[in-house]
Short mmCIF file of C-alpha atoms in Angstrom, two decimals:
data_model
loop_
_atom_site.label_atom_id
_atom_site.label_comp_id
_atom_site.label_asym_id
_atom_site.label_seq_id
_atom_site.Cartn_x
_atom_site.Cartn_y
_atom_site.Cartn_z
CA UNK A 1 0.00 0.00 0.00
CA UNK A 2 3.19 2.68 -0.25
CA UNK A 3 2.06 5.53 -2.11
CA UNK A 4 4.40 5.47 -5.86
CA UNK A 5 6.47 8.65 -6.52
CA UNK A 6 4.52 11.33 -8.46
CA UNK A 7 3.51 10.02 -12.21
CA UNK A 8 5.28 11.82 -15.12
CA UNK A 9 4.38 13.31 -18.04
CA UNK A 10 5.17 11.98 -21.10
CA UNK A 11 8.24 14.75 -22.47
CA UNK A 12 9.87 12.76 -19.20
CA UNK A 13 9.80 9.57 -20.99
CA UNK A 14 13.36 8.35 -21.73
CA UNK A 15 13.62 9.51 -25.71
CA UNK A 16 13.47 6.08 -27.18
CA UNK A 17 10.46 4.94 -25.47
CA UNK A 18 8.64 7.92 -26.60
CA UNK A 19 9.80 6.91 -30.55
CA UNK A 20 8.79 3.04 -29.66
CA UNK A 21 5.12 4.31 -28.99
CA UNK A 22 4.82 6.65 -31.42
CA UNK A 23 5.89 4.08 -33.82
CA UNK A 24 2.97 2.16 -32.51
CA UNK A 25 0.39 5.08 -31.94
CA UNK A 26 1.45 7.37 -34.90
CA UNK A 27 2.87 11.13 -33.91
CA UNK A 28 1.55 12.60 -30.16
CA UNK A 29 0.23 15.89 -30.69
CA UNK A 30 -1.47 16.44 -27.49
CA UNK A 31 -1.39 15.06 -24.21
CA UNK A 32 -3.79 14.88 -20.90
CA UNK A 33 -2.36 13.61 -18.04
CA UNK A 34 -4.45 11.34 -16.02
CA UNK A 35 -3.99 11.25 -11.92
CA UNK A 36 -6.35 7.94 -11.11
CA UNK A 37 -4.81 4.90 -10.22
CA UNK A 38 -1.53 3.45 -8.83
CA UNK A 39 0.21 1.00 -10.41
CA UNK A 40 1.37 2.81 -13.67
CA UNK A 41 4.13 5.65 -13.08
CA UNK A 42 3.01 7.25 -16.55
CA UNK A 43 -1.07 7.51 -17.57
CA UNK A 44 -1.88 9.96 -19.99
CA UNK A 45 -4.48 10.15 -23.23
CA UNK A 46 -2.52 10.67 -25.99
CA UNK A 47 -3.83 12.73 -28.69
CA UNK A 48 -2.08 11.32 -31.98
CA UNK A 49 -2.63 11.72 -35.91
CA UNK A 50 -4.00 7.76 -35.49
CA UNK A 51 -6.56 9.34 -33.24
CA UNK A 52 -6.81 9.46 -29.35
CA UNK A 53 -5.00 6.13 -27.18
CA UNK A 54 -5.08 5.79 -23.35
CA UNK A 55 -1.35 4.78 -22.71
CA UNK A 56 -0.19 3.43 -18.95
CA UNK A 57 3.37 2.59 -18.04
CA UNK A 58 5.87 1.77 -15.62
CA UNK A 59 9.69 1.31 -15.38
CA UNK A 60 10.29 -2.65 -17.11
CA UNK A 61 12.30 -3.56 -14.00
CA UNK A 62 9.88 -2.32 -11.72
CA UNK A 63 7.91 -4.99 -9.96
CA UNK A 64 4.69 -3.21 -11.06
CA UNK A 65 5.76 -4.55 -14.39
CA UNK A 66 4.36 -7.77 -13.18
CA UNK A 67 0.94 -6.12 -12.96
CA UNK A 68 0.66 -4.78 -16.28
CA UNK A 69 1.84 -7.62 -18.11
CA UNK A 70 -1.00 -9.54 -16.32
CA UNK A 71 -3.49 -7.05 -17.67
CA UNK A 72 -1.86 -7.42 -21.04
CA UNK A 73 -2.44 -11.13 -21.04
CA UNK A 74 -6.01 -11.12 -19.64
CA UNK A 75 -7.15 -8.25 -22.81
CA UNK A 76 -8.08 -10.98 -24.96
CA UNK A 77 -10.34 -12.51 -23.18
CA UNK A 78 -12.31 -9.77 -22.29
CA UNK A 79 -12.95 -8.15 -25.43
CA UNK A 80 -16.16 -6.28 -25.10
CA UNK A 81 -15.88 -5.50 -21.64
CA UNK A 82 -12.49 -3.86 -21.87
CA UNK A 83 -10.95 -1.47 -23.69
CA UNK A 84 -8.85 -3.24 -26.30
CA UNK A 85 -5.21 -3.18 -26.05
CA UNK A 86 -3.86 -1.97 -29.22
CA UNK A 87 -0.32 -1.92 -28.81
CA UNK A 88 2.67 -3.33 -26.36
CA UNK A 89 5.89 -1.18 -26.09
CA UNK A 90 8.77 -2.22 -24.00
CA UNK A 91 11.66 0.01 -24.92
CA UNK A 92 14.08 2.44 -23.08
CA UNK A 93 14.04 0.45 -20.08
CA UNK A 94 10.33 0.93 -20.31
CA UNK A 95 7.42 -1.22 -20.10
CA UNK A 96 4.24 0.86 -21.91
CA UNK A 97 0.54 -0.46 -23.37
CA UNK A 98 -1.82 1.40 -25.63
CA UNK A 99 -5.36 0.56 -25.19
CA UNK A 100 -8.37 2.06 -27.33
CA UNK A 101 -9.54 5.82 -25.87
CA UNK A 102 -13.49 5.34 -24.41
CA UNK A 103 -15.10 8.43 -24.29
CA UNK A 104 -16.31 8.02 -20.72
CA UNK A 105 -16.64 9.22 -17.36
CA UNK A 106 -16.27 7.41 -13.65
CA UNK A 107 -19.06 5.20 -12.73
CA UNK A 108 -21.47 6.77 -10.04
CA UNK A 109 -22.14 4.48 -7.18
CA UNK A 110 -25.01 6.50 -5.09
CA UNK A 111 -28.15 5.18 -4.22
CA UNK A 112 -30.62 6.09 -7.51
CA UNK A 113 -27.91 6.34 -9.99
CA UNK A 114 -28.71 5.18 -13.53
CA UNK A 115 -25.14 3.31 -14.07
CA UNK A 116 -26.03 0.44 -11.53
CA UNK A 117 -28.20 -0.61 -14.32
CA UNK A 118 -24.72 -0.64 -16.98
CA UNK A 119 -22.39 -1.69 -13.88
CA UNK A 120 -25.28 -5.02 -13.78
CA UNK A 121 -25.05 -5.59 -17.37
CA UNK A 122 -21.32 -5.94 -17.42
CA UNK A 123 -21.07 -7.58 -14.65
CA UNK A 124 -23.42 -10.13 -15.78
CA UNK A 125 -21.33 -10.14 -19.08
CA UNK A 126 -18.00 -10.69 -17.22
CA UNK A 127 -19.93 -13.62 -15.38
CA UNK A 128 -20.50 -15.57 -18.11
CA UNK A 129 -17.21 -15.67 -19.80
CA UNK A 130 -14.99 -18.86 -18.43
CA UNK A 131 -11.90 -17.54 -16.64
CA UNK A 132 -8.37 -18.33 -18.94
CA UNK A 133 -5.36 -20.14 -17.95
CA UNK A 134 -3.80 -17.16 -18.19
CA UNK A 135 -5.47 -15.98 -15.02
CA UNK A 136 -3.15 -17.45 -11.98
CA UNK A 137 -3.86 -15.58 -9.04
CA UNK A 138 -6.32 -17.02 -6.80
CA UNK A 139 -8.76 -15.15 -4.61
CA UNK A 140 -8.55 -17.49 -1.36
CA UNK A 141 -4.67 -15.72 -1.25
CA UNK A 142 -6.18 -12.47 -0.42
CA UNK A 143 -7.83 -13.54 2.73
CA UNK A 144 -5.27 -16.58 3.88
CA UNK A 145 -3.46 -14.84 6.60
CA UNK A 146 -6.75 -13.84 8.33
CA UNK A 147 -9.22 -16.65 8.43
CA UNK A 148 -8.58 -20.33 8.32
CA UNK A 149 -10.86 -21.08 6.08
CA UNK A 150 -9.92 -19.06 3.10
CA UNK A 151 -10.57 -22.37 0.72
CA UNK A 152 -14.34 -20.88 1.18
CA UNK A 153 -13.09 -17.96 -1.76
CA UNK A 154 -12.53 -19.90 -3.93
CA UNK A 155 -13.85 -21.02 -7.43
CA UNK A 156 -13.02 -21.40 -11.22
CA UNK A 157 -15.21 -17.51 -11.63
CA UNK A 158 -13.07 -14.43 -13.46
CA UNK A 159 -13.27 -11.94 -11.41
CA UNK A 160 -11.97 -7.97 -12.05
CA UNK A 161 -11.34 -7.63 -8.27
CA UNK A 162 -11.07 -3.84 -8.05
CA UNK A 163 -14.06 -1.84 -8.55
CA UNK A 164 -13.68 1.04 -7.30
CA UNK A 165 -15.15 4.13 -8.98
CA UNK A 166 -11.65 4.95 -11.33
CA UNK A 167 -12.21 1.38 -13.04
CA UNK A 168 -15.35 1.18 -13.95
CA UNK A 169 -16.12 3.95 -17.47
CA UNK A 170 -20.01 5.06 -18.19
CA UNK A 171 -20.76 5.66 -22.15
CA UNK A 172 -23.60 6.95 -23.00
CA UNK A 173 -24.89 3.40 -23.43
CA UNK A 174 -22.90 1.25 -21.41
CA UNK A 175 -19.90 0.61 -18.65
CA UNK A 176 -16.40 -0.64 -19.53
CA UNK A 177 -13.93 -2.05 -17.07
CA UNK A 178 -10.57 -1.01 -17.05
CA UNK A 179 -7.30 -1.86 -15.27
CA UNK A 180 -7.36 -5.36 -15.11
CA UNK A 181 -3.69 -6.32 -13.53
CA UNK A 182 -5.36 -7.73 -10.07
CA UNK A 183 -7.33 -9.95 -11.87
CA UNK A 184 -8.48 -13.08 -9.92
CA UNK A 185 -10.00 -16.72 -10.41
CA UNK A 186 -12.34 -17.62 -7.31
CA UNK A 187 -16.34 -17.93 -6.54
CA UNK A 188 -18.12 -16.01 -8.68
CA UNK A 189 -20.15 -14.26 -5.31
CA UNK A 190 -16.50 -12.84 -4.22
CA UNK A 191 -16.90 -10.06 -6.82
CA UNK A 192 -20.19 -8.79 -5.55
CA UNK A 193 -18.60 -9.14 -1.88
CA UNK A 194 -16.38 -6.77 -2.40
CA UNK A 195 -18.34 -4.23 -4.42
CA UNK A 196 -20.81 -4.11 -1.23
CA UNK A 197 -18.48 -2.21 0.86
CA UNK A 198 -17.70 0.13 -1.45
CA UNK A 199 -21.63 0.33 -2.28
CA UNK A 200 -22.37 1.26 1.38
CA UNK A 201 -19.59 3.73 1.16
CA UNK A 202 -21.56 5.94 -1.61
CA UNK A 203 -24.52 6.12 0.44
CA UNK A 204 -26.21 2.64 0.05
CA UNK A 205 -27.25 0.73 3.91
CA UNK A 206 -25.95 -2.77 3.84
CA UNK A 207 -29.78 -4.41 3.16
CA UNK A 208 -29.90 -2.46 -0.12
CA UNK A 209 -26.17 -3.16 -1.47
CA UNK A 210 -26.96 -7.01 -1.00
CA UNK A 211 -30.50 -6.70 -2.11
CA UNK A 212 -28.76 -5.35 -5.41
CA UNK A 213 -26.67 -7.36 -5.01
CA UNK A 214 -29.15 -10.66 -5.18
CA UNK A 215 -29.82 -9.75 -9.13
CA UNK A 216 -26.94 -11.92 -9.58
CA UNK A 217 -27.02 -15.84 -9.28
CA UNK A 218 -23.59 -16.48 -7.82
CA UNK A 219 -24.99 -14.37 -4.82
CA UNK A 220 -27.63 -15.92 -4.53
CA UNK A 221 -26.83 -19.31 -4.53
CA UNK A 222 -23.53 -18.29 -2.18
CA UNK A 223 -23.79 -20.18 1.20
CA UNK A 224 -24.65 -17.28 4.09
CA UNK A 225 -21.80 -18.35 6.04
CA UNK A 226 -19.14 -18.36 3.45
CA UNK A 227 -20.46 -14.97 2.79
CA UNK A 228 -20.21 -14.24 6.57
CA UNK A 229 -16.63 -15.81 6.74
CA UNK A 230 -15.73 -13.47 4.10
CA UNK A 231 -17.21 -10.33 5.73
CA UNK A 232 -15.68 -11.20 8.91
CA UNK A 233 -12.23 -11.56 6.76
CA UNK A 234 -12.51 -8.64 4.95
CA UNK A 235 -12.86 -6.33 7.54
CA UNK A 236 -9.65 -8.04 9.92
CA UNK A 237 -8.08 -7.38 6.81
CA UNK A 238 -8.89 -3.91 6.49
CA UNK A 239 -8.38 -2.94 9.88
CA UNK A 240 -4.85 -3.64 9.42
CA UNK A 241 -4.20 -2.39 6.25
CA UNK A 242 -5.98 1.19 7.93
CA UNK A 243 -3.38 0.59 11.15
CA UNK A 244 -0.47 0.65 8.72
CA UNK A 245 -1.70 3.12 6.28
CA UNK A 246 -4.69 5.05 7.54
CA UNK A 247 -4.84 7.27 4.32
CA UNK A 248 -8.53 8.63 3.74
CA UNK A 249 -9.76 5.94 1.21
CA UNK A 250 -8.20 3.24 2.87
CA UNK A 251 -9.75 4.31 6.50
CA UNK A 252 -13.58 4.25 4.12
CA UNK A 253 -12.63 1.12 3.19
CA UNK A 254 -12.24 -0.33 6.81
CA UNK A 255 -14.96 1.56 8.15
CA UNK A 256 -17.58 0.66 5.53
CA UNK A 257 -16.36 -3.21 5.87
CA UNK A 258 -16.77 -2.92 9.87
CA UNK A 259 -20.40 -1.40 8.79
CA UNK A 260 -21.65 -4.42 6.94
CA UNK A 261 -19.83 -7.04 9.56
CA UNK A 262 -21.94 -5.97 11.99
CA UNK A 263 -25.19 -5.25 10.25
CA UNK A 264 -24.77 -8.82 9.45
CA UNK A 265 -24.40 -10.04 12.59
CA UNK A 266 -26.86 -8.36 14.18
CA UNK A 267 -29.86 -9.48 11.72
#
């Protein structure tokens, strides 16, 4: 959870990674920096004579290289729900990807907002598509060091894993997903579990994020005390991460899980 150094902009780009990309994306004429998110040290919309290209990239020896490349590998299989990756540029001793621009803003999570209806549909989408071999990471590893029965997370289920308001883009007739590097395989319920926190945190009460929630058939055929487990879980896990770095979002996070834990336990 250590905060990365400021992003840069892309005239701070080593000289031949620049040319690499621009070989890819044709000639940058403009450029909008973008501030969301935290595992690229460059994000920025490049404005090119090809047309407009989100671009996100990190240093190729940095370990957040790891993340990217998983997002690079997963693209395929989530055509449709994604912004397509267009290009891969590792050059300069960086490691860059070009995905297609959406016209879009941030999803809006408050209670009576139309996207819940597009967030639904592409969730329901993302449900349905079998989760690749290319997917490794496992969801029961999030929660292993703080419940003993961690096997309950898991599941053959694709699941995105971070929803939080920067990921998810509303078109004028639909949501996209984007940033895809934490990617997960587990029960298919896990996804809605930990959308429900952040629900609550926009304004919904615990009954109505899980009633919302219950649209969804891996949620409602999850077992209520694997989904208790998981609470429980969740918030230990939370708690700790708030101890060690109580940053505003991350203190939300913990207090919102606490919320449901005990809303839960006290139906």
């Amino acid at each position: 959870m250590t905060p990365r150094p400021p992003r840069i902009g892309w005239a701070e780009l080593p000289r031949e990674t620049r040319a690499a990309v621009e070989a890819c994306a044709g000639s940058v004429t403009e450029v909008d920096r973008v501030e969301m998110g935290e595992r690229s040290d460059i994000a920025s919309v490049l404005d090119t004579e090809a047309g407009k290209v989100f671009a996100k990239g990190v240093p190729a020896a940095d370990r957040q290289a790891a993340w990217l490349e998983n997002e690079a590998r997963i693209n395929p299989y989530v055509a449709g729900l994604a912004p397509p990756l267009r290009w891969r540029v590792e050059a300069g001793g960086w490691l860059v990807l070009g995905f297609e621009y959406i016209e879009g803003r941030h999803v809006v999570y408050s209670p009576g907002s139309g996207d819940m209806a597009k967030l639904a549909a592409v969730l329901k989408a993302l449900q349905e598509i079998p989760c690749p071999d290319v997917v490794y990471r496992r969801a029961e590893w999030r929660w292993k060091d703080f419940t003993d029965r961690a096997e309950t997370m898991a599941g053959e289920a694709m699941i995105h894993a971070d929803l939080n308001p920067g990921n998810v883009l509303i078109t004028e007739d639909r949501a996209y997903l984007v940033d895809w590097a934490g990617t997960c395989r587990g029960a298919g319920w896990v996804e809605l579990a930990m959308l429900i926190p952040r629900l609550i945190g926009h304004g919904h009460g615990p009954a109505e994020a899980e009633e919302w929630a219950a649209q969804f058939t891996p949620w409602r055929d999850a077992a209520a005390e694997d989904v208790d487990l998981f609470v429980a879980a969740e918030s230990i896990r939370w708690d700790k991460v708030a101890a060690d770095w109580p940053y505003p979002r991350i203190l939300l996070a913990a207090n919102t899980s606490r919320q449901w834990k005990e809303w839960r336990r006290g139906r």
